[in-house]
Every structure is written in structure tokens, then in C-alpha cells.
PDB file of C-alpha atoms in Angstrom:
ATOM      1  CA  ALA A   1      18.525-115.339 112.131  1.00  0.00           C
ATOM      2  CA  ARG A   2      16.689-118.079 113.955  1.00  0.00           C
ATOM      3  CA  GLY A   3      19.011-120.686 112.486  1.00  0.00           C
ATOM      4  CA  ILE A   4      22.070-118.854 113.794  1.00  0.00           C
ATOM      5  CA  GLN A   5      20.531-118.533 117.244  1.00  0.00           C
ATOM      6  CA  HIS A   6      19.778-122.229 117.292  1.00  0.00           C
ATOM      7  CA  THR A   7      23.237-123.108 116.019  1.00  0.00           C
ATOM      8  CA  ALA A   8      24.746-121.219 118.935  1.00  0.00           C
ATOM      9  CA  VAL A   9      22.371-122.818 121.425  1.00  0.00           C
ATOM     10  CA  ARG A  10      22.834-126.255 119.891  1.00  0.00           C
ATOM     11  CA  GLN A  11      24.833-127.709 122.721  1.00  0.00           C
ATOM     12  CA  ALA A  12      22.723-126.252 125.533  1.00  0.00           C
ATOM     13  CA  HIS A  13      19.525-127.378 123.787  1.00  0.00           C
ATOM     14  CA  ARG A  14      19.973-130.972 124.900  1.00  0.00           C
ATOM     15  CA  LYS A  15      19.718-130.328 128.604  1.00  0.00           C
ATOM     16  CA  HIS A  16      16.253-128.664 128.779  1.00  0.00           C
ATOM     17  CA  GLU A  17      16.539-126.410 131.838  1.00  0.00           C
ATOM     18  CA  PRO A  18      13.996-127.172 134.585  1.00  0.00           C
ATOM     19  CA  THR A  19      10.996-124.897 134.181  1.00  0.00           C
ATOM     20  CA  PHE A  20       9.285-122.893 136.900  1.00  0.00           C
ATOM     21  CA  HIS A  21       6.795-125.744 137.234  1.00  0.00           C
ATOM     22  CA  ASP A  22       9.544-128.310 137.774  1.00  0.00           C
ATOM     23  CA  LYS A  23      11.208-126.226 140.446  1.00  0.00           C
ATOM     24  CA  TYR A  24       8.255-124.818 142.358  1.00  0.00           C
ATOM     25  CA  GLY A  25       5.167-126.682 141.169  1.00  0.00           C
ATOM     26  CA  THR A  26       4.846-129.046 144.113  1.00  0.00           C
ATOM     27  CA  THR A  27       5.442-126.242 146.609  1.00  0.00           C
ATOM     28  CA  VAL A  28       2.844-124.026 144.965  1.00  0.00           C
ATOM     29  CA  LEU A  29       0.320-126.862 144.925  1.00  0.00           C
ATOM     30  CA  LEU A  30       0.794-127.858 148.557  1.00  0.00           C
ATOM     31  CA  GLY A  31       0.964-124.249 149.727  1.00  0.00           C
ATOM     32  CA  GLY A  32      -2.236-123.415 147.898  1.00  0.00           C
ATOM     33  CA  VAL A  33      -4.101-126.421 149.305  1.00  0.00           C
ATOM     34  CA  ALA A  34      -2.858-125.686 152.834  1.00  0.00           C
ATOM     35  CA  MET A  35      -3.894-122.033 152.654  1.00  0.00           C
ATOM     36  CA  PHE A  36      -7.280-122.995 151.221  1.00  0.00           C
ATOM     37  CA  SER A  37      -8.073-125.588 153.910  1.00  0.00           C
ATOM     38  CA  ALA A  38      -6.894-123.318 156.720  1.00  0.00           C
ATOM     39  CA  VAL A  39      -8.969-120.335 155.605  1.00  0.00           C
ATOM     40  CA  TRP A  40     -12.131-122.269 154.818  1.00  0.00           C
ATOM     41  CA  SER A  41     -12.071-124.459 157.928  1.00  0.00           C
ATOM     42  CA  TYR A  42     -11.947-121.212 159.905  1.00  0.00           C
ATOM     43  CA  VAL A  43     -14.732-119.655 157.858  1.00  0.00           C
ATOM     44  CA  LEU A  44     -17.007-122.679 158.107  1.00  0.00           C
ATOM     45  CA  THR A  45     -16.599-123.365 161.827  1.00  0.00           C
ATOM     46  CA  GLN A  46     -15.261-120.411 163.813  1.00  0.00           C
ATOM     47  CA  LEU A  47     -16.633-117.363 162.155  1.00  0.00           C
ATOM     48  CA  LYS A  48     -20.257-117.658 163.305  1.00  0.00           C
ATOM     49  CA  ILE A  49     -21.699-117.067 159.895  1.00  0.00           C
ATOM     50  CA  GLU A  50     -25.336-118.123 159.686  1.00  0.00           C
ATOM     51  CA  TRP A  51     -25.288-120.689 156.906  1.00  0.00           C
ATOM     52  CA  GLY A  52     -28.990-121.460 157.249  1.00  0.00           C
ATOM     53  CA  PHE A  53     -28.648-125.228 157.580  1.00  0.00           C
ATOM     54  CA  SER A  54     -31.838-127.295 157.685  1.00  0.00           C
ATOM     55  CA  PRO A  55     -33.332-127.978 161.158  1.00  0.00           C
ATOM     56  CA  ILE A  56     -34.021-131.569 160.076  1.00  0.00           C
ATOM     57  CA  GLY A  57     -31.849-133.870 162.133  1.00  0.00           C
ATOM     58  CA  ARG A  58     -30.286-130.864 163.873  1.00  0.00           C
ATOM     59  CA  ILE A  59     -32.828-128.972 165.992  1.00  0.00           C
ATOM     60  CA  THR A  60     -34.734-130.490 168.900  1.00  0.00           C
ATOM     61  CA  PRO A  61     -38.214-128.975 168.908  1.00  0.00           C
ATOM     62  CA  SER A  62     -39.285-127.234 172.146  1.00  0.00           C
ATOM     63  CA  GLU A  63     -42.557-125.846 173.371  1.00  0.00           C
ATOM     64  CA  TRP A  64     -43.635-122.534 171.835  1.00  0.00           C
ATOM     65  CA  LYS A  65     -47.128-122.065 173.273  1.00  0.00           C
ATOM     66  CA  GLU A  66     -47.246-119.787 176.304  1.00  0.00           C
TER      67      GLU A  66
ATOM     68  CA  MET B   1       1.688 -97.009  70.129  1.00  0.00           C
ATOM     69  CA  LEU B   2      -0.186 -95.230  72.866  1.00  0.00           C
ATOM     70  CA  ALA B   3       1.001 -97.766  75.422  1.00  0.00           C
ATOM     71  CA  SER B   4       4.644 -97.215  74.517  1.00  0.00           C
ATOM     72  CA  ARG B   5       4.198 -93.456  74.803  1.00  0.00           C
ATOM     73  CA  VAL B   6       2.746 -93.926  78.313  1.00  0.00           C
ATOM     74  CA  PHE B   7       5.645 -96.217  79.080  1.00  0.00           C
ATOM     75  CA  SER B   8       8.136 -93.550  78.079  1.00  0.00           C
ATOM     76  CA  LEU B   9       6.540 -91.205  80.646  1.00  0.00           C
ATOM     77  CA  VAL B  10       6.292 -93.715  83.425  1.00  0.00           C
ATOM     78  CA  GLY B  11       9.203 -95.848  82.263  1.00  0.00           C
ATOM     79  CA  ARG B  12      12.012 -93.612  83.505  1.00  0.00           C
ATOM     80  CA  ARG B  13      10.807 -93.775  87.071  1.00  0.00           C
ATOM     81  CA  SER B  14      10.144 -97.510  87.036  1.00  0.00           C
ATOM     82  CA  ILE B  15      13.573 -98.225  85.488  1.00  0.00           C
ATOM     83  CA  SER B  16      15.324 -96.154  88.146  1.00  0.00           C
ATOM     84  CA  THR B  17      13.310 -97.930  90.857  1.00  0.00           C
ATOM     85  CA  SER B  18      14.341-101.348  89.622  1.00  0.00           C
ATOM     86  CA  LEU B  19      17.944-100.115  89.407  1.00  0.00           C
ATOM     87  CA  CYS B  20      17.732 -99.166  93.085  1.00  0.00           C
ATOM     88  CA  LEU B  21      16.437-102.636  93.895  1.00  0.00           C
ATOM     89  CA  ARG B  22      19.177-104.207  91.869  1.00  0.00           C
ATOM     90  CA  ALA B  23      21.676-102.228  93.909  1.00  0.00           C
ATOM     91  CA  HIS B  24      20.424-104.212  96.919  1.00  0.00           C
ATOM     92  CA  GLY B  25      21.242-107.336  94.924  1.00  0.00           C
ATOM     93  CA  HIS B  26      17.773-108.844  94.445  1.00  0.00           C
ATOM     94  CA  ALA B  27      17.118-108.572  90.669  1.00  0.00           C
ATOM     95  CA  GLY B  28      13.938-106.469  91.019  1.00  0.00           C
ATOM     96  CA  VAL B  29      12.301-108.735  93.602  1.00  0.00           C
ATOM     97  CA  VAL B  30      11.535-107.763  97.192  1.00  0.00           C
ATOM     98  CA  LYS B  31      13.334-109.905  99.773  1.00  0.00           C
ATOM     99  CA  ALA B  32      10.999-112.561 101.160  1.00  0.00           C
ATOM    100  CA  GLU B  33      10.170-112.020 104.832  1.00  0.00           C
ATOM    101  CA  ASP B  34      10.805-114.874 107.233  1.00  0.00           C
ATOM    102  CA  TYR B  35       7.132-115.350 107.960  1.00  0.00           C
ATOM    103  CA  THR B  36       6.346-115.937 104.292  1.00  0.00           C
ATOM    104  CA  LEU B  37       8.762-118.846 103.965  1.00  0.00           C
ATOM    105  CA  PRO B  38       7.940-122.460 104.879  1.00  0.00           C
ATOM    106  CA  ALA B  39       8.433-122.866 108.600  1.00  0.00           C
ATOM    107  CA  TYR B  40       9.715-125.618 110.846  1.00  0.00           C
ATOM    108  CA  VAL B  41       7.178-126.997 113.316  1.00  0.00           C
ATOM    109  CA  ASP B  42       7.300-129.596 116.105  1.00  0.00           C
ATOM    110  CA  ARG B  43       3.954-131.384 115.789  1.00  0.00           C
ATOM    111  CA  ARG B  44       2.989-134.993 116.326  1.00  0.00           C
ATOM    112  CA  ASP B  45       0.935-135.038 113.122  1.00  0.00           C
ATOM    113  CA  VAL B  46       3.699-133.470 110.984  1.00  0.00           C
ATOM    114  CA  PRO B  47       6.495-136.060 111.018  1.00  0.00           C
ATOM    115  CA  LEU B  48       8.549-134.385 108.255  1.00  0.00           C
ATOM    116  CA  PRO B  49       8.406-130.574 108.500  1.00  0.00           C
ATOM    117  CA  GLU B  50       8.801-128.515 105.341  1.00  0.00           C
ATOM    118  CA  VAL B  51      12.288-127.273 106.225  1.00  0.00           C
ATOM    119  CA  ALA B  52      15.123-128.506 108.384  1.00  0.00           C
ATOM    120  CA  PHE B  53      15.359-127.045 111.847  1.00  0.00           C
ATOM    121  CA  VAL B  54      18.798-125.505 111.489  1.00  0.00           C
ATOM    122  CA  ARG B  55      18.820-123.185 108.484  1.00  0.00           C
ATOM    123  CA  ASP B  56      22.318-121.685 108.564  1.00  0.00           C
ATOM    124  CA  LEU B  57      24.910-124.387 109.139  1.00  0.00           C
ATOM    125  CA  SER B  58      28.222-123.734 110.811  1.00  0.00           C
ATOM    126  CA  ALA B  59      31.406-124.835 109.060  1.00  0.00           C
ATOM    127  CA  GLN B  60      31.487-127.927 111.249  1.00  0.00           C
ATOM    128  CA  GLN B  61      27.913-128.809 110.346  1.00  0.00           C
ATOM    129  CA  GLN B  62      28.537-128.218 106.634  1.00  0.00           C
ATOM    130  CA  ALA B  63      31.495-130.610 106.768  1.00  0.00           C
ATOM    131  CA  LEU B  64      29.188-133.167 108.384  1.00  0.00           C
ATOM    132  CA  LYS B  65      26.607-132.668 105.656  1.00  0.00           C
ATOM    133  CA  GLU B  66      29.300-133.366 103.084  1.00  0.00           C
ATOM    134  CA  LYS B  67      30.234-136.540 104.952  1.00  0.00           C
ATOM    135  CA  GLU B  68      26.583-137.546 104.918  1.00  0.00           C
ATOM    136  CA  LYS B  69      26.743-137.717 101.114  1.00  0.00           C
ATOM    137  CA  ALA B  70      29.133-140.658 101.393  1.00  0.00           C
ATOM    138  CA  SER B  71      28.335-144.038 102.939  1.00  0.00           C
ATOM    139  CA  TRP B  72      26.305-143.726 106.128  1.00  0.00           C
ATOM    140  CA  SER B  73      28.021-146.670 107.796  1.00  0.00           C
ATOM    141  CA  ALA B  74      31.094-144.401 108.003  1.00  0.00           C
ATOM    142  CA  LEU B  75      29.209-142.050 110.340  1.00  0.00           C
ATOM    143  CA  SER B  76      29.625-142.428 114.091  1.00  0.00           C
ATOM    144  CA  VAL B  77      26.604-142.508 116.388  1.00  0.00           C
ATOM    145  CA  ASP B  78      27.312-138.967 117.603  1.00  0.00           C
ATOM    146  CA  GLU B  79      27.479-137.731 114.014  1.00  0.00           C
ATOM    147  CA  LYS B  80      24.152-139.374 113.224  1.00  0.00           C
ATOM    148  CA  VAL B  81      22.624-137.729 116.286  1.00  0.00           C
ATOM    149  CA  GLU B  82      24.073-134.389 115.181  1.00  0.00           C
ATOM    150  CA  LEU B  83      22.565-134.842 111.718  1.00  0.00           C
ATOM    151  CA  TYR B  84      19.231-135.591 113.369  1.00  0.00           C
ATOM    152  CA  ARG B  85      19.448-132.461 115.496  1.00  0.00           C
ATOM    153  CA  ILE B  86      20.223-130.384 112.404  1.00  0.00           C
ATOM    154  CA  LYS B  87      17.037-131.611 110.783  1.00  0.00           C
ATOM    155  CA  PHE B  88      14.754-131.758 113.822  1.00  0.00           C
ATOM    156  CA  ASN B  89      14.320-129.735 116.983  1.00  0.00           C
ATOM    157  CA  GLU B  90      12.641-132.123 119.417  1.00  0.00           C
ATOM    158  CA  THR B  91      12.291-135.889 119.239  1.00  0.00           C
ATOM    159  CA  TYR B  92       8.817-137.365 119.518  1.00  0.00           C
ATOM    160  CA  ALA B  93       9.604-138.345 123.080  1.00  0.00           C
ATOM    161  CA  GLU B  94      10.553-134.768 123.921  1.00  0.00           C
ATOM    162  CA  MET B  95       7.465-133.440 122.133  1.00  0.00           C
ATOM    163  CA  ASN B  96       5.087-135.741 123.969  1.00  0.00           C
ATOM    164  CA  LYS B  97       6.657-135.271 127.356  1.00  0.00           C
ATOM    165  CA  GLY B  98       4.233-133.965 129.939  1.00  0.00           C
ATOM    166  CA  THR B  99       4.997-131.013 132.190  1.00  0.00           C
ATOM    167  CA  ASN B 100       4.417-130.147 135.811  1.00  0.00           C
ATOM    168  CA  GLU B 101       2.311-127.160 134.819  1.00  0.00           C
ATOM    169  CA  TRP B 102      -0.808-128.630 136.438  1.00  0.00           C
ATOM    170  CA  LYS B 103       0.738-128.274 139.870  1.00  0.00           C
ATOM    171  CA  THR B 104       1.209-124.535 139.459  1.00  0.00           C
ATOM    172  CA  ILE B 105      -2.264-124.123 137.986  1.00  0.00           C
ATOM    173  CA  LEU B 106      -4.039-126.114 140.691  1.00  0.00           C
ATOM    174  CA  GLY B 107      -1.988-124.454 143.422  1.00  0.00           C
ATOM    175  CA  GLY B 108      -2.953-121.061 142.047  1.00  0.00           C
ATOM    176  CA  VAL B 109      -6.617-122.033 141.859  1.00  0.00           C
ATOM    177  CA  PHE B 110      -6.660-123.155 145.483  1.00  0.00           C
ATOM    178  CA  PHE B 111      -4.805-120.043 146.555  1.00  0.00           C
ATOM    179  CA  PHE B 112      -7.358-117.715 145.004  1.00  0.00           C
ATOM    180  CA  LEU B 113     -10.267-119.755 146.386  1.00  0.00           C
ATOM    181  CA  GLY B 114      -8.620-119.326 149.760  1.00  0.00           C
ATOM    182  CA  PHE B 115      -8.396-115.615 149.102  1.00  0.00           C
ATOM    183  CA  THR B 116     -12.168-115.637 148.576  1.00  0.00           C
ATOM    184  CA  GLY B 117     -12.490-117.084 152.071  1.00  0.00           C
ATOM    185  CA  ILE B 118     -10.378-114.228 153.394  1.00  0.00           C
ATOM    186  CA  ILE B 119     -12.794-111.808 151.778  1.00  0.00           C
ATOM    187  CA  LEU B 120     -15.625-113.530 153.680  1.00  0.00           C
ATOM    188  CA  ILE B 121     -13.706-113.134 156.942  1.00  0.00           C
ATOM    189  CA  TRP B 122     -13.250-109.448 156.257  1.00  0.00           C
ATOM    190  CA  GLN B 123     -16.928-109.058 155.448  1.00  0.00           C
ATOM    191  CA  LYS B 124     -18.056-110.816 158.638  1.00  0.00           C
ATOM    192  CA  HIS B 125     -15.707-108.743 160.741  1.00  0.00           C
ATOM    193  CA  PHE B 126     -16.157-105.304 159.245  1.00  0.00           C
ATOM    194  CA  MET B 127     -19.415-105.317 157.355  1.00  0.00           C
ATOM    195  CA  TYR B 128     -22.120-107.666 158.573  1.00  0.00           C
ATOM    196  CA  GLY B 129     -24.166-106.618 161.607  1.00  0.00           C
ATOM    197  CA  PRO B 130     -25.360-109.060 164.300  1.00  0.00           C
ATOM    198  CA  ILE B 131     -27.579-111.870 162.997  1.00  0.00           C
ATOM    199  CA  PRO B 132     -31.309-111.582 163.787  1.00  0.00           C
ATOM    200  CA  HIS B 133     -32.505-112.954 167.166  1.00  0.00           C
ATOM    201  CA  THR B 134     -34.714-115.414 165.286  1.00  0.00           C
ATOM    202  CA  PHE B 135     -31.608-117.534 164.636  1.00  0.00           C
ATOM    203  CA  SER B 136     -30.899-118.274 168.310  1.00  0.00           C
ATOM    204  CA  GLU B 137     -31.139-121.898 169.428  1.00  0.00           C
ATOM    205  CA  ASP B 138     -34.258-121.286 171.577  1.00  0.00           C
ATOM    206  CA  TRP B 139     -36.100-119.511 168.831  1.00  0.00           C
ATOM    207  CA  LEU B 140     -35.180-122.166 166.221  1.00  0.00           C
ATOM    208  CA  SER B 141     -36.446-125.027 168.428  1.00  0.00           C
ATOM    209  CA  ALA B 142     -39.713-123.239 169.161  1.00  0.00           C
ATOM    210  CA  GLN B 143     -40.068-122.357 165.499  1.00  0.00           C
ATOM    211  CA  THR B 144     -39.451-125.942 164.426  1.00  0.00           C
ATOM    212  CA  LYS B 145     -42.028-127.312 166.879  1.00  0.00           C
ATOM    213  CA  ARG B 146     -44.601-124.795 165.655  1.00  0.00           C
ATOM    214  CA  MET B 147     -43.952-125.818 162.048  1.00  0.00           C
ATOM    215  CA  LEU B 148     -44.356-129.504 162.927  1.00  0.00           C
ATOM    216  CA  ASP B 149     -47.566-128.774 164.911  1.00  0.00           C
ATOM    217  CA  MET B 150     -48.937-127.025 161.835  1.00  0.00           C
ATOM    218  CA  ARG B 151     -47.861-129.979 159.707  1.00  0.00           C
ATOM    219  CA  VAL B 152     -45.882-127.762 157.331  1.00  0.00           C
ATOM    220  CA  ASN B 153     -44.980-129.587 154.070  1.00  0.00           C
ATOM    221  CA  PRO B 154     -46.263-133.008 155.181  1.00  0.00           C
ATOM    222  CA  VAL B 155     -45.703-134.817 151.851  1.00  0.00           C
ATOM    223  CA  GLU B 156     -41.983-134.484 151.243  1.00  0.00           C
ATOM    224  CA  GLY B 157     -40.864-131.610 153.477  1.00  0.00           C
ATOM    225  CA  ILE B 158     -40.103-131.047 157.143  1.00  0.00           C
ATOM    226  CA  SER B 159     -43.163-132.784 158.621  1.00  0.00           C
ATOM    227  CA  ALA B 160     -42.479-135.842 156.462  1.00  0.00           C
ATOM    228  CA  GLN B 161     -39.038-136.131 158.100  1.00  0.00           C
ATOM    229  CA  TRP B 162     -40.449-136.095 161.673  1.00  0.00           C
ATOM    230  CA  ASP B 163     -41.757-139.245 163.342  1.00  0.00           C
ATOM    231  CA  PHE B 164     -44.840-138.030 165.245  1.00  0.00           C
ATOM    232  CA  ASP B 165     -45.260-141.308 167.149  1.00  0.00           C
ATOM    233  CA  LYS B 166     -41.734-141.568 168.503  1.00  0.00           C
ATOM    234  CA  ASN B 167     -41.267-137.796 168.735  1.00  0.00           C
ATOM    235  CA  GLU B 168     -37.956-137.736 166.930  1.00  0.00           C
ATOM    236  CA  TRP B 169     -36.543-137.143 163.485  1.00  0.00           C
ATOM    237  CA  LYS B 170     -36.917-140.069 161.116  1.00  0.00           C
ATOM    238  CA  LYS B 171     -33.710-142.018 160.520  1.00  0.00           C
TER     239      LYS B 171
END
């Protein structure tokens, strides 16, 4: 059965149709990277999530004693 | 003697069974399933697979196979290629060819990592309450000065990173 199928497909077999990855791979890759960078740049900068970064090099100490 | 008597009891049924099989044209043997026969495989480490790729030849291909039995210099290039394609599915070049699959995979990975970020946005918006007042800039600076005054972690920690003479963080 498989031999008959391949006999019939013999001529078309040479061309090797472009796969999903050939057609859309680059688009999927770039789209995914763009979406990722957009979302995470927003999350890291605009969202006001307390990430708990170290005060070293960041905070200027100020007087605490009353 | 005893065995032949048993055979006469059982024999009728077994003879009629084999007659039924013979009616299917297989001389008392069950037809071999495809998966039990040697298979064709495209693998780099199997240069000559056990069977040819094309099992049932068309009339055209059978004529070519007959021609192959004569001198090979009589065959045209196209005929040689056709003979190759009867025997093999992919060439080594076709077998080894890379794909663009990695683009889809990596794109999908980045997409779902981005989706995780969207979950964080949702959480911040709908779920988390306001952050404690101890995270305000004023409080953090006072807190840091108090820690430095107490000499918290002077060996390798926060006080080790502060220059007490110049009153600034060490470079």
C-alpha cells in the first residue's frame, strides 16, 4: 500500500513543499521576541512592582534620628 | 496409536480450518503484516536499507528495471535518477538538510514568556494591594543610614560597601 502511494506521489516528491517553519518561522520568531520585550520592559519599568533591589549604590542615606 | 486417535477427533476441524485458509490462497500460512516485514528507513548510519523504497513498481518502472539488466551505459541520466529514486527515498543531502523549526520553537518560547509577563501585569492590577510604606524613598534612605550607623554586616555586606571617610558608596 505504501509503495503504491509513493509511486503516485513520485513526481511531486522531488519538490519538497515548504513547511510551516519555512513559511512562518521568521515571523513567529520576530513576533515572539517583540511581544516579549514589549511586555517585560513595561513590567520592569512602568508597573511599580517592588523588586527589592539592593540600596548599595542606589540609596542616599539620610538622617533618621529625631 | 493413541495420538492418531486424538488426531481423528481434532483432525477434522484442523483440516477444515486449513482448507479455509487455502481458499484465501496462502497455503495454510497467515498473511504477513506490513510491520513484520523488513522496512525501508532513511538514516545516515544505514546506507543500504533492507528493502527498496518503492515496493510495487508501475509498468513504466518495471520496464526500466528490465532495461537496467542490460548495459548501464545505455541508460540516460534521467533513467539513472529514476532508478535511484525507486531504491531510495531521500538522498544524503536531503536527509541531512536542516530545517527552520528552531525559529518556530524559539518564537513560541518567547511568546509564552511574554504571556507570563502579562500574568504579572494582571496580578499587579487586580490582586496586589499597595506596597508597605517602608518602601518609600524617605524611609529607605533613613533605614540605610541607620544600618550603616549600626555597622550592619561590616565584613562583606552593606557596611563594607560604604566609604565612611568620604561619606559615599565605594566605587
